[in-house]
Short mmCIF file of C-alpha atoms and ligand atoms in Angstrom, two decimals:
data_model
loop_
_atom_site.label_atom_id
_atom_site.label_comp_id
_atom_site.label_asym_id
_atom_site.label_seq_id
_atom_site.Cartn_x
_atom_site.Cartn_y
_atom_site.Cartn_z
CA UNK A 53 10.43 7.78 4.60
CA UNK A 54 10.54 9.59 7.51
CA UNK A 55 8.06 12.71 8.59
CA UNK A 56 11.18 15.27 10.20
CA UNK A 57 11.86 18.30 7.78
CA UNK A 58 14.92 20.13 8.45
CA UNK A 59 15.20 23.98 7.77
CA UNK A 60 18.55 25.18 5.67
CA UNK A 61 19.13 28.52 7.74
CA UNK A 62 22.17 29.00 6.44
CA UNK A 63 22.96 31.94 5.03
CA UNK A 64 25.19 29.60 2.07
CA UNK A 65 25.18 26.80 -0.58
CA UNK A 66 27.88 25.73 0.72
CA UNK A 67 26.91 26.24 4.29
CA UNK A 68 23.59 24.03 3.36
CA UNK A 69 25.55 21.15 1.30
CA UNK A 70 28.25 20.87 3.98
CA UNK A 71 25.13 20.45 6.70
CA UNK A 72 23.60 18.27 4.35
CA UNK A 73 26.61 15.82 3.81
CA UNK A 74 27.10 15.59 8.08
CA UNK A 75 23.65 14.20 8.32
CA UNK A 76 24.05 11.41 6.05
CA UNK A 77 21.19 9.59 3.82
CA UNK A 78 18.86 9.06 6.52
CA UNK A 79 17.96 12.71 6.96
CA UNK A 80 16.21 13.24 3.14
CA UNK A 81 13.95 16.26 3.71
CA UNK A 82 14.90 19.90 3.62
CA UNK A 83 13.19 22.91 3.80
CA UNK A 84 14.61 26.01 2.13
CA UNK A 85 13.32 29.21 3.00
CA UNK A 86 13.87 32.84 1.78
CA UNK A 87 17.10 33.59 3.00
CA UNK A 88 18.71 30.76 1.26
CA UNK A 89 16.87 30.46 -1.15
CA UNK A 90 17.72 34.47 -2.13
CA UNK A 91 21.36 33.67 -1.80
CA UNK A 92 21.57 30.65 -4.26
CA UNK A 93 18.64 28.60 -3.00
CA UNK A 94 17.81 27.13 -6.89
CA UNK A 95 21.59 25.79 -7.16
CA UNK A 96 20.52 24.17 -3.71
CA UNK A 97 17.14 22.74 -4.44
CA UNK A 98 19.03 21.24 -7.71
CA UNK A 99 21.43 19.84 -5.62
CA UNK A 100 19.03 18.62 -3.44
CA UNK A 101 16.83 17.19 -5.73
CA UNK A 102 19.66 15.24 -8.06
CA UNK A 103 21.01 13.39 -4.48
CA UNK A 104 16.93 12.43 -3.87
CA UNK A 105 15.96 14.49 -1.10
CA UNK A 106 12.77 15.50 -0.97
CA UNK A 107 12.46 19.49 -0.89
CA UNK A 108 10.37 22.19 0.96
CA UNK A 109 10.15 25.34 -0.54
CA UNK A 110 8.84 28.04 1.72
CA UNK A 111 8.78 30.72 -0.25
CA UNK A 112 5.18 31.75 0.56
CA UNK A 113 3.59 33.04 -2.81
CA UNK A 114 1.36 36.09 -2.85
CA UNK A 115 0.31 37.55 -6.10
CA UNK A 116 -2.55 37.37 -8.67
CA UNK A 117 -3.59 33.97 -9.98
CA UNK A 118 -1.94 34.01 -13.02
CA UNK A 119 1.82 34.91 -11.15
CA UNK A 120 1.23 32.71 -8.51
CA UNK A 121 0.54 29.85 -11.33
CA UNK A 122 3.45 29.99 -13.54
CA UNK A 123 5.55 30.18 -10.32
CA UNK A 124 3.85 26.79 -9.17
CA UNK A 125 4.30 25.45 -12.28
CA UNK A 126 8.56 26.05 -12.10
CA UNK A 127 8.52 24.67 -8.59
CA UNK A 128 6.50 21.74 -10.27
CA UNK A 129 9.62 21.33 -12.84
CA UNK A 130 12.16 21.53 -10.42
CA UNK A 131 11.05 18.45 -8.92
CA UNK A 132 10.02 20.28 -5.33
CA UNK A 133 7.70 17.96 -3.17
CA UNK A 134 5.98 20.90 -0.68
CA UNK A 135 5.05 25.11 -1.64
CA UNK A 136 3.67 27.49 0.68
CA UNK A 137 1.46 30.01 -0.42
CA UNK A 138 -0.71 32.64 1.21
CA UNK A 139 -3.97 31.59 1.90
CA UNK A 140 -4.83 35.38 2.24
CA UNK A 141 -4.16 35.77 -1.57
CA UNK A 142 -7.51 34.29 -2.08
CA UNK A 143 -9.54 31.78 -3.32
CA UNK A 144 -9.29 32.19 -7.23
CA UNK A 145 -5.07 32.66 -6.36
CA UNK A 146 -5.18 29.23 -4.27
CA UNK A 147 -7.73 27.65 -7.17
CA UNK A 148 -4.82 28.58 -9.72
CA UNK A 149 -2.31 27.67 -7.39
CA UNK A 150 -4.25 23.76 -7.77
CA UNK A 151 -4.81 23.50 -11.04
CA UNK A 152 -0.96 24.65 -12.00
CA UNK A 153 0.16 22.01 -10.21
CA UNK A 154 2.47 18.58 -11.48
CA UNK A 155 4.10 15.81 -10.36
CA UNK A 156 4.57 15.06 -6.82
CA UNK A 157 4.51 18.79 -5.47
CA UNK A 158 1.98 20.03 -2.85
CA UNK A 159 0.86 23.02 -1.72
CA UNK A 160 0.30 24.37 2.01
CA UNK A 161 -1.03 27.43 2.66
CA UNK A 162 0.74 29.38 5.23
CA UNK A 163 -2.84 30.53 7.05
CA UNK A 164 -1.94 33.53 9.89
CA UNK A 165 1.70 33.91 10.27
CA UNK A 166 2.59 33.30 14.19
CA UNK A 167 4.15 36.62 14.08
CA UNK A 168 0.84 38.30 14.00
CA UNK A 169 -1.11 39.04 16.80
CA UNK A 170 -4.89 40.30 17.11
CA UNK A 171 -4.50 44.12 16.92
CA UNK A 172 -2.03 44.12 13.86
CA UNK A 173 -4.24 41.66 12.29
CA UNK A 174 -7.28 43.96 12.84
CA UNK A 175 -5.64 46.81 11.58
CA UNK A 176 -4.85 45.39 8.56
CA UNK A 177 -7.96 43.54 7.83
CA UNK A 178 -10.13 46.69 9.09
CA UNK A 179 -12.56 44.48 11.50
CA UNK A 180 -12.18 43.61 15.03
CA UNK A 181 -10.60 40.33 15.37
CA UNK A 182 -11.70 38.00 18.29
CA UNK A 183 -9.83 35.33 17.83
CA UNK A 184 -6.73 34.46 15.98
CA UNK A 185 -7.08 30.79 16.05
CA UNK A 186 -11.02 31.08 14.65
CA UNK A 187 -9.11 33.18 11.52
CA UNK A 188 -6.61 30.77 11.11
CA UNK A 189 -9.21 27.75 10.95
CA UNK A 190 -11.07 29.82 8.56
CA UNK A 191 -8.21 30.48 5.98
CA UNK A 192 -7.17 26.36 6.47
CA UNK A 193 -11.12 25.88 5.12
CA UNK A 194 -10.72 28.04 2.35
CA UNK A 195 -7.60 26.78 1.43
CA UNK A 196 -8.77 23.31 1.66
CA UNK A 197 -12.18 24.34 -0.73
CA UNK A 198 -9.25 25.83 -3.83
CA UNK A 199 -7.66 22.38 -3.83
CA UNK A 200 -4.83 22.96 -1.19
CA UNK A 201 -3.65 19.82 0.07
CA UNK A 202 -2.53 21.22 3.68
CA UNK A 203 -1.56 24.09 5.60
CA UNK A 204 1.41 24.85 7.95
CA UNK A 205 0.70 25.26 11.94
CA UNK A 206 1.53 25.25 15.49
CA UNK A 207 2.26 21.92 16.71
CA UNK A 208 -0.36 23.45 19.74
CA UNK A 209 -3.22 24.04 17.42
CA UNK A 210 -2.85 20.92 15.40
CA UNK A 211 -5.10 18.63 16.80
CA UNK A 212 -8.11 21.07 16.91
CA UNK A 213 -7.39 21.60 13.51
CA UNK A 214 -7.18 18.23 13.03
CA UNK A 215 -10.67 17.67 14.63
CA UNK A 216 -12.24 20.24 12.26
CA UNK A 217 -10.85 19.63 8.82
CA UNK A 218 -10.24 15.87 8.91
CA UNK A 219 -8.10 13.45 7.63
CA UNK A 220 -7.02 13.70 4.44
CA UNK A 221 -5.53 17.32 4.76
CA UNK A 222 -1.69 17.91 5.19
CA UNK A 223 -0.54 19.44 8.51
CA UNK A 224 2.99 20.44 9.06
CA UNK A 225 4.01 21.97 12.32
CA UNK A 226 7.12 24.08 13.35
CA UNK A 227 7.84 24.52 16.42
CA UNK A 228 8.92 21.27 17.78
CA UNK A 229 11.53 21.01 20.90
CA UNK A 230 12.13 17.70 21.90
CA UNK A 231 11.83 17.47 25.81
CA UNK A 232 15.13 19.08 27.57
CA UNK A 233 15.98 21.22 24.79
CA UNK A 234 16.30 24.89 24.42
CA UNK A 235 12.96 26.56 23.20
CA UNK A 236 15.42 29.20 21.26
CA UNK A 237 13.21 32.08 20.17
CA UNK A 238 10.22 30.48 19.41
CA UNK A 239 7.17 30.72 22.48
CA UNK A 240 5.11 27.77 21.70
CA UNK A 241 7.14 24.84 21.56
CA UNK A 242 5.81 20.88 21.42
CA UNK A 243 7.88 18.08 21.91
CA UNK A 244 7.90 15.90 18.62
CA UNK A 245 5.73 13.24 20.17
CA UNK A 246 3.28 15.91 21.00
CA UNK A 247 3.16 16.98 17.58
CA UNK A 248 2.74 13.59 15.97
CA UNK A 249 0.00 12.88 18.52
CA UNK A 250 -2.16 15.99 17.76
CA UNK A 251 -2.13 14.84 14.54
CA UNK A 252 0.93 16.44 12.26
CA UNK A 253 1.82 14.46 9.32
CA UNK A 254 5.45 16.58 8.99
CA UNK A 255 7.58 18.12 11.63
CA UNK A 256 9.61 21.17 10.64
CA UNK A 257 12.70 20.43 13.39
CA UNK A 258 16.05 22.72 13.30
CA UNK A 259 18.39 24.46 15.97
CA UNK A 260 18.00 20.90 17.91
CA UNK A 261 19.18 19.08 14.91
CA UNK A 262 20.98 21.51 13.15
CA UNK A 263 22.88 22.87 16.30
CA UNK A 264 23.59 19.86 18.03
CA UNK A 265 27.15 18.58 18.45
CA UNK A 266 26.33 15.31 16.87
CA UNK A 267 23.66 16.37 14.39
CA UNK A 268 23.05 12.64 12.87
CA UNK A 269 22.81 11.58 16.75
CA UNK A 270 20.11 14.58 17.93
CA UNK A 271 18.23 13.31 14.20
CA UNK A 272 17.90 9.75 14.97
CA UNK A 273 17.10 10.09 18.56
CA UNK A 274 13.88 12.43 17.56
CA UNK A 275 13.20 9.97 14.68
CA UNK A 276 13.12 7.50 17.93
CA UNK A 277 10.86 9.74 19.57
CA UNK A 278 8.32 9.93 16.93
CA UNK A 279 8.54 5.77 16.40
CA UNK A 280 7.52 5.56 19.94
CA UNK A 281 4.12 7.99 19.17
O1 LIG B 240 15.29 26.03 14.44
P1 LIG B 240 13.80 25.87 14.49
O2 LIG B 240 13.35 24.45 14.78
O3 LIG B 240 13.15 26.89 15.41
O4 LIG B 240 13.34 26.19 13.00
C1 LIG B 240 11.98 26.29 12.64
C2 LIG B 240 11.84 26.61 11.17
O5 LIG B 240 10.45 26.73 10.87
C3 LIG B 240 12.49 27.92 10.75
O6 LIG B 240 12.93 27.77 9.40
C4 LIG B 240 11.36 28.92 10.82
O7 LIG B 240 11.52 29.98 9.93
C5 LIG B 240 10.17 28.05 10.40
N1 LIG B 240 8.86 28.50 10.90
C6 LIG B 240 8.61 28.68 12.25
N2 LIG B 240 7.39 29.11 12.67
C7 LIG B 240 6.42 29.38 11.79
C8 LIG B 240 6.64 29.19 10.42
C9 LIG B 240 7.90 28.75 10.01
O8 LIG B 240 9.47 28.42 13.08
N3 LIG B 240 5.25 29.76 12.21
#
């Protein structure tokens, strides 16, 4: 079992299956997000599920307890392995979230999205915000009190997060470029043996798989990368 998660940004089942097939049994965890999953993505996660990949669903809930349950509970049935849900939706939505869950699924809470930066966070929240990464640490805790079993984060942050909410607590990082690859659009980038090192159990790793003229190749070589860590 290997710790690499690759995204399905592709706007098709077909398009995901055909990406799927090219990188061959050792690549067996996907992440679907909204787009596919809006365009077919339960067809996919059956698909995914019945050739025994293990499945991400980053659909980041939001809603009142009881919602946010019975959707947990599906995702249960399906057979999905990891759920992202708000940890903004609060602590009775995240204690539901827990208790609804089956099987082998887990929930991360998606804690302040990187999108966000201090003055649209203030404006929403209606306080003055001093610092983003003190906000994020303090959703991860509250998360982790509801019965969350991990949260998703910068490959940067993750080893400070690490320090402060210990062991047995899921991290799974984005963001990953392995050295001498394009940083596409995301800012903060980590190499993969960064991210293992600061303490990331799963690495969310696309465009340089995905995009790469020899997909399985670019895979294996990062799988080589984190073996090394
Ligand atoms: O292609 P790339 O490796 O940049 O893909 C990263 C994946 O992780 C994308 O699906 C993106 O939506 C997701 N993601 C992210 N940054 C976050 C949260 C999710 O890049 N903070």
């Amino acid at each position: 079992m290997n710790r690499v998660i690759i995204p399905l940004d592709v706007p098709s089942v077909s398009d995901a299956l055909a990406l799927v097939d090219r990188l061959g049994d050792e690549a067996d965890f996907y992440k679907v997000g909204f787009e596919l999953y809006t365009r077919g993505g339960l067809e996919v996660v059956r698909e995914l599920v019945s050739r025994d990949k293990r499945v991400f669903l980053d659909i980041k809930l939001h809603d009142i307890p009881n919602t946010v349950a019975r959707a947990v509970e599906a995702a249960s049935d399906l057979g999905v392995d990891l759920l992202t849900l708000h940890a903004s939706g609060g602590q009775r939505m995240m204690a539901a979230a827990a208790e609804a869950r089956s099987g082998h699924l887990k929930l991360l809470g998606v804690t302040v999205l990187t999108s966000m930066n201090k003055d649209e966070m203030a404006s929403v929240w209606g306080r003055k915000i001093s610092s983003v990464r003190d906000e994020a640490f303090r959703l991860a805790n509250l998360g982790k009190e509801a019965g969350l079993d991990g949260i998703v984060s910068s490959a940067l942050e993750a080893s400070w997060i690490r320090q402060k909410i210990g062991p047995s607590f899921l991290i799974v990082t984005p963001g990953i470029r392995p050295a001498g690859s394009s940083s596409d659009d995301q800012n903060r980038v980590a190499t993969p043996r960064e991210a293992v090192r600061n303490g990331a159990d799963f690495l969310v790793i696309g465009r340089p798989i995905t995009k790469a003229d020899d997909p399985s190749a670019a895979f294996a070589a990062v799988l080589k990368e984190i073996e090394k860590a």
